[in-house]
Amino acid sequence: GAGVSQSPRYKVAKRGQDVALRCDPISGHVSLFWYQQALGQGPEFLTYFQNEAQLDKSGLPSDRFFAERPEGSVSTLKIQRTQQEDSAVYLCASSVGTVNTEAFFGQGTRLTVV
Amino acid sequence: AQTVTQSQPEMSVQEAETVTLSCTYDTSENNYYLFWYKQPPSRQMILVIRQEAYKQQNATENRFSVNFQKAAKSFSLKISDSQLGDTAMYFCAFPAGNNRKLIWGLGTSLAVNP
């Protein structure tokens, strides 16, 4: 596609429910990043993929968070047993090379846990 | 620790005037890149300008330019001839973690007034 696509754009989950957030990066982009952006804050790094390899998951806040990119293109961020503190915008970005090249972002998924 | 500080939570400017957004950072790296991203209400992060730390010349992109002071670890963004469409959150960011992530400031909310 022409840009990074994320779905759904909005998700309301009941506390304890599992959710899956999808990211379609720009075709051919090697690097894929997930960030979490709380209201009024800057993005916080969650995890990084180079093709299908998850090279850095140091930002995942707990073992309830899991990300995958099995074929090196589409990525899914899964959150199990959601908690209210998981409420945030989840941003996905992709780039041709390393983080020093321009990252293209999707419009994010706003997750609200009630 | 690598950090980014944006000390101006909110700023406003009249249309057609010039405004400068400040950013300071801390890193032990010698060669790195610095970025300014814009986030309009649509939530999609858009790259505004990028500066390579080893280049002495300040980067310029049309109405956007930076004042990069490497010794002072300062990286301010100047917007000339401000337009209504410049209204957005502006984030300063730089790579960290072996170039596997971006570290972001808290952002500056810029309002361009007619």
Coordinates of N, CA and C in Angstrom, one line a residue, chain B residues 9-114:
Chain B
P9 N 5.8 23.1 26.8 CA 4.6 22.3 26.6 C 3.7 22.8 25.5
E10 N 3.5 24.2 25.5 CA 2.6 24.8 24.6 C 3.2 26.1 24.0
M11 N 3.0 26.4 22.8 CA 3.4 27.6 22.2 C 2.3 28.0 21.2
S12 N 2.3 29.4 20.9 CA 1.4 29.9 19.9 C 2.1 30.9 19.1
V13 N 1.7 31.1 17.9 CA 2.3 32.0 16.9 C 1.2 32.5 16.0
Q14 N 1.4 33.8 15.6 CA 0.4 34.3 14.6 C 0.9 33.8 13.2
E15 N -0.1 33.6 12.4 CA 0.1 33.2 11.0 C 1.1 34.2 10.3
A16 N 2.0 33.6 9.6 CA 3.1 34.3 8.8 C 4.3 34.7 9.7
E17 N 4.2 34.5 11.0 CA 5.3 34.8 11.8 C 6.2 33.6 12.0
T18 N 7.3 33.8 12.7 CA 8.3 32.8 12.9 C 8.3 32.3 14.4
V19 N 8.5 31.0 14.6 CA 8.5 30.5 15.9 C 9.6 29.5 16.0
T20 N 10.2 29.4 17.2 CA 11.3 28.4 17.5 C 10.9 27.5 18.6
L21 N 11.0 26.2 18.4 CA 10.8 25.2 19.4 C 12.1 24.6 19.9
S22 N 12.2 24.5 21.2 CA 13.5 24.1 21.7 C 13.6 22.6 22.0
C23 N 14.8 22.0 22.0 CA 15.0 20.6 22.3 C 16.4 20.5 22.8
T24 N 16.6 19.8 23.9 CA 17.9 19.4 24.4 C 18.0 17.9 24.6
Y25 N 19.1 17.4 24.5 CA 19.2 15.9 24.6 C 20.5 15.5 25.3
D26 N 20.6 14.3 25.7 CA 21.8 13.8 26.4 C 22.1 12.5 25.8
T27 N 23.3 12.4 25.3 CA 23.8 11.1 24.7 C 25.3 11.0 24.8
S28 N 25.8 9.8 24.9 CA 27.3 9.6 24.9 C 27.8 9.3 23.5
E29 N 26.8 9.1 22.6 CA 27.2 8.8 21.2 C 27.9 10.0 20.5
N30 N 28.7 9.7 19.5 CA 29.4 10.8 18.8 C 28.8 11.0 17.4
N31 N 28.4 10.0 16.8 CA 27.7 10.1 15.5 C 26.3 9.6 15.6
Y32 N 25.4 10.5 15.3 CA 24.0 10.1 15.5 C 23.1 11.1 14.6
Y33 N 21.8 10.8 14.6 CA 20.9 11.7 13.9 C 19.9 12.2 14.9
L34 N 19.4 13.4 14.5 CA 18.3 14.0 15.3 C 17.1 14.3 14.4
F35 N 15.9 14.2 15.0 CA 14.7 14.3 14.2 C 13.7 15.2 14.9
W36 N 13.0 15.9 14.0 CA 11.7 16.6 14.5 C 10.6 15.9 13.7
Y37 N 9.6 15.5 14.5 CA 8.4 14.9 13.9 C 7.2 15.8 14.3
K38 N 6.2 15.8 13.4 CA 5.0 16.6 13.6 C 3.8 15.6 13.8
Q39 N 3.0 15.8 14.8 CA 1.8 14.9 14.9 C 0.5 15.8 15.0
P40 N -0.2 15.8 13.8 CA -1.4 16.6 13.8 C -2.5 15.8 14.5
P41 N -3.7 16.3 14.6 CA -4.8 15.6 15.3 C -5.1 14.2 14.7
S42 N -4.8 14.0 13.5 CA -5.0 12.7 12.9 C -4.1 11.6 13.5
R43 N -3.2 12.0 14.4 CA -2.3 11.1 15.1 C -1.1 10.6 14.3
Q44 N -1.1 10.8 13.0 CA 0.0 10.2 12.2 C 1.3 11.1 12.3
M45 N 2.3 10.5 12.8 CA 3.6 11.2 12.9 C 4.2 11.4 11.5
I46 N 4.7 12.6 11.3 CA 5.2 12.9 10.0 C 6.6 13.5 10.2
L47 N 7.6 13.1 9.5 CA 9.0 13.6 9.6 C 9.0 15.0 9.1
V48 N 9.5 16.0 9.9 CA 9.6 17.4 9.5 C 11.0 17.6 8.9
I49 N 12.1 17.2 9.7 CA 13.4 17.5 9.3 C 14.4 16.5 10.1
R50 N 15.5 16.3 9.5 CA 16.5 15.4 10.1 C 17.9 16.0 10.0
Q51 N 18.6 15.9 11.1 CA 20.0 16.5 11.1 C 21.0 15.3 11.4
E52 N 22.1 15.3 10.7 CA 23.2 14.4 11.0 C 24.2 15.1 11.9
A53 N 24.5 14.5 13.0 CA 25.3 15.1 14.0 C 26.7 15.5 13.5
Y54 N 27.3 14.7 12.6 CA 28.6 15.0 12.1 C 28.7 16.1 11.1
K55 N 27.5 16.6 10.7 CA 27.5 17.7 9.7 C 27.3 19.0 10.5
Q56 N 28.2 19.9 10.2 CA 28.2 21.2 10.8 C 27.0 22.1 10.3
Q57 N 26.7 21.9 9.1 CA 25.7 22.7 8.4 C 24.3 22.3 9.0
N58 N 23.5 23.4 9.4 CA 22.2 23.1 9.8 C 21.3 22.7 8.7
A59 N 20.4 21.7 9.0 CA 19.5 21.2 8.0 C 18.4 22.2 7.7
T60 N 17.9 22.2 6.5 CA 16.8 23.1 6.1 C 15.9 22.4 5.2
E61 N 14.6 22.5 5.4 CA 13.5 21.9 4.5 C 12.5 23.0 4.3
N62 N 12.6 23.7 3.3 CA 11.6 24.8 2.9 C 11.5 25.8 4.1
R63 N 10.3 25.8 4.8 CA 10.1 26.8 5.9 C 10.7 26.3 7.2
F64 N 11.2 25.1 7.2 CA 11.7 24.5 8.5 C 13.2 24.5 8.5
S65 N 13.8 24.9 9.6 CA 15.2 24.8 9.7 C 15.6 24.5 11.1
V66 N 16.8 24.0 11.3 CA 17.2 23.7 12.7 C 18.4 24.5 13.1
N67 N 18.6 24.7 14.4 CA 19.8 25.3 14.9 C 20.4 24.2 15.8
F68 N 21.4 23.6 15.3 CA 22.0 22.4 15.9 C 23.3 22.9 16.6
Q69 N 23.4 22.8 17.9 CA 24.6 23.1 18.7 C 25.0 21.8 19.4
K70 N 26.0 21.2 18.7 CA 26.4 19.9 19.2 C 27.0 19.9 20.6
A71 N 27.9 20.9 20.9 CA 28.5 20.9 22.2 C 27.5 21.2 23.3
A72 N 26.5 22.0 23.0 CA 25.5 22.3 24.0 C 24.4 21.2 24.0
K73 N 24.4 20.3 23.0 CA 23.4 19.2 22.9 C 22.0 19.9 22.8
S74 N 21.9 20.8 21.9 CA 20.7 21.6 21.6 C 20.3 21.4 20.2
F75 N 19.0 21.3 19.9 CA 18.5 21.0 18.6 C 17.1 21.7 18.4
S76 N 17.1 23.0 18.1 CA 15.9 23.7 18.0 C 15.3 23.7 16.6
L77 N 14.0 23.8 16.5 CA 13.3 23.9 15.2 C 12.8 25.3 15.0
K78 N 13.1 25.9 13.9 CA 12.5 27.2 13.5 C 11.6 27.0 12.4
I79 N 10.3 27.5 12.6 CA 9.3 27.5 11.5 C 9.1 28.9 11.1
S80 N 9.4 29.2 9.8 CA 9.2 30.5 9.3 C 7.9 30.6 8.5
D81 N 7.3 31.8 8.4 CA 6.1 32.0 7.7 C 5.1 31.0 8.1
S82 N 4.8 30.9 9.4 CA 3.9 29.9 10.0 C 2.5 29.9 9.2
Q83 N 2.0 28.7 9.0 CA 0.7 28.5 8.4 C -0.2 27.7 9.3
L84 N -1.5 27.9 9.0 CA -2.5 27.3 9.9 C -2.3 25.8 10.0
G85 N -1.9 25.2 8.9 CA -1.6 23.8 8.8 C -0.4 23.3 9.6
D86 N 0.3 24.2 10.2 CA 1.4 23.8 11.0 C 1.0 23.5 12.5
T87 N -0.3 23.8 12.8 CA -0.8 23.5 14.1 C -0.8 22.0 14.3
A88 N 0.0 21.6 15.4 CA 0.2 20.2 15.7 C 1.1 20.1 16.9
M89 N 1.3 18.8 17.3 CA 2.3 18.5 18.3 C 3.6 18.3 17.6
Y90 N 4.7 18.8 18.2 CA 6.0 18.6 17.6 C 6.9 17.9 18.6
F91 N 7.5 16.8 18.1 CA 8.3 16.0 18.9 C 9.8 16.0 18.4
C92 N 10.7 16.1 19.3 CA 12.1 15.9 19.0 C 12.5 14.4 19.4
A93 N 13.3 13.8 18.6 CA 13.7 12.4 18.9 C 15.1 12.1 18.3
F94 N 15.7 11.1 19.0 CA 17.0 10.6 18.4 C 17.1 9.1 18.7
P95 N 18.0 8.5 17.9 CA 18.1 7.0 18.0 C 18.9 6.6 19.2
A96 N 18.5 5.4 19.7 CA 19.2 4.8 20.9 C 19.2 3.3 20.7
G97 N 19.8 2.6 21.7 CA 19.7 1.2 21.7 C 20.2 0.6 20.4
N98 N 21.5 0.9 20.0 CA 22.1 0.4 18.8 C 21.2 0.7 17.6
N99 N 20.6 1.9 17.6 CA 19.8 2.3 16.5 C 18.6 1.4 16.3
R100 N 18.0 0.9 17.3 CA 16.9 0.0 17.2 C 15.6 0.7 17.7
K101 N 15.7 2.0 18.2 CA 14.6 2.7 18.7 C 14.8 4.2 18.6
L102 N 13.7 4.9 18.7 CA 13.8 6.4 18.9 C 13.4 6.7 20.3
I103 N 14.2 7.7 20.9 CA 13.9 8.2 22.2 C 13.2 9.6 21.9
W104 N 12.0 9.8 22.5 CA 11.2 11.0 22.2 C 11.1 11.9 23.4
G105 N 11.0 13.2 23.1 CA 10.6 14.2 24.1 C 9.1 14.1 24.4
L106 N 8.7 15.0 25.3 CA 7.2 15.0 25.6 C 6.4 15.8 24.6
G107 N 7.1 16.6 23.8 CA 6.3 17.3 22.7 C 6.0 18.7 23.1
T108 N 5.8 19.5 22.1 CA 5.4 20.9 22.2 C 4.1 21.1 21.3
S109 N 3.1 21.5 21.9 CA 1.8 21.8 21.2 C 1.9 23.2 20.6
L110 N 1.9 23.2 19.3 CA 2.0 24.5 18.6 C 0.6 24.9 18.0
A111 N 0.2 26.1 18.3 CA -1.1 26.6 17.7 C -0.7 27.8 16.9
V112 N -1.1 27.8 15.6 CA -0.9 28.9 14.7 C -2.3 29.6 14.6
N113 N -2.3 30.9 15.0 CA -3.5 31.6 15.0 C -3.7 32.5 13.8
P114 N -4.9 32.6 13.3 CA -5.1 33.4 12.1 C -5.1 34.9 12.4

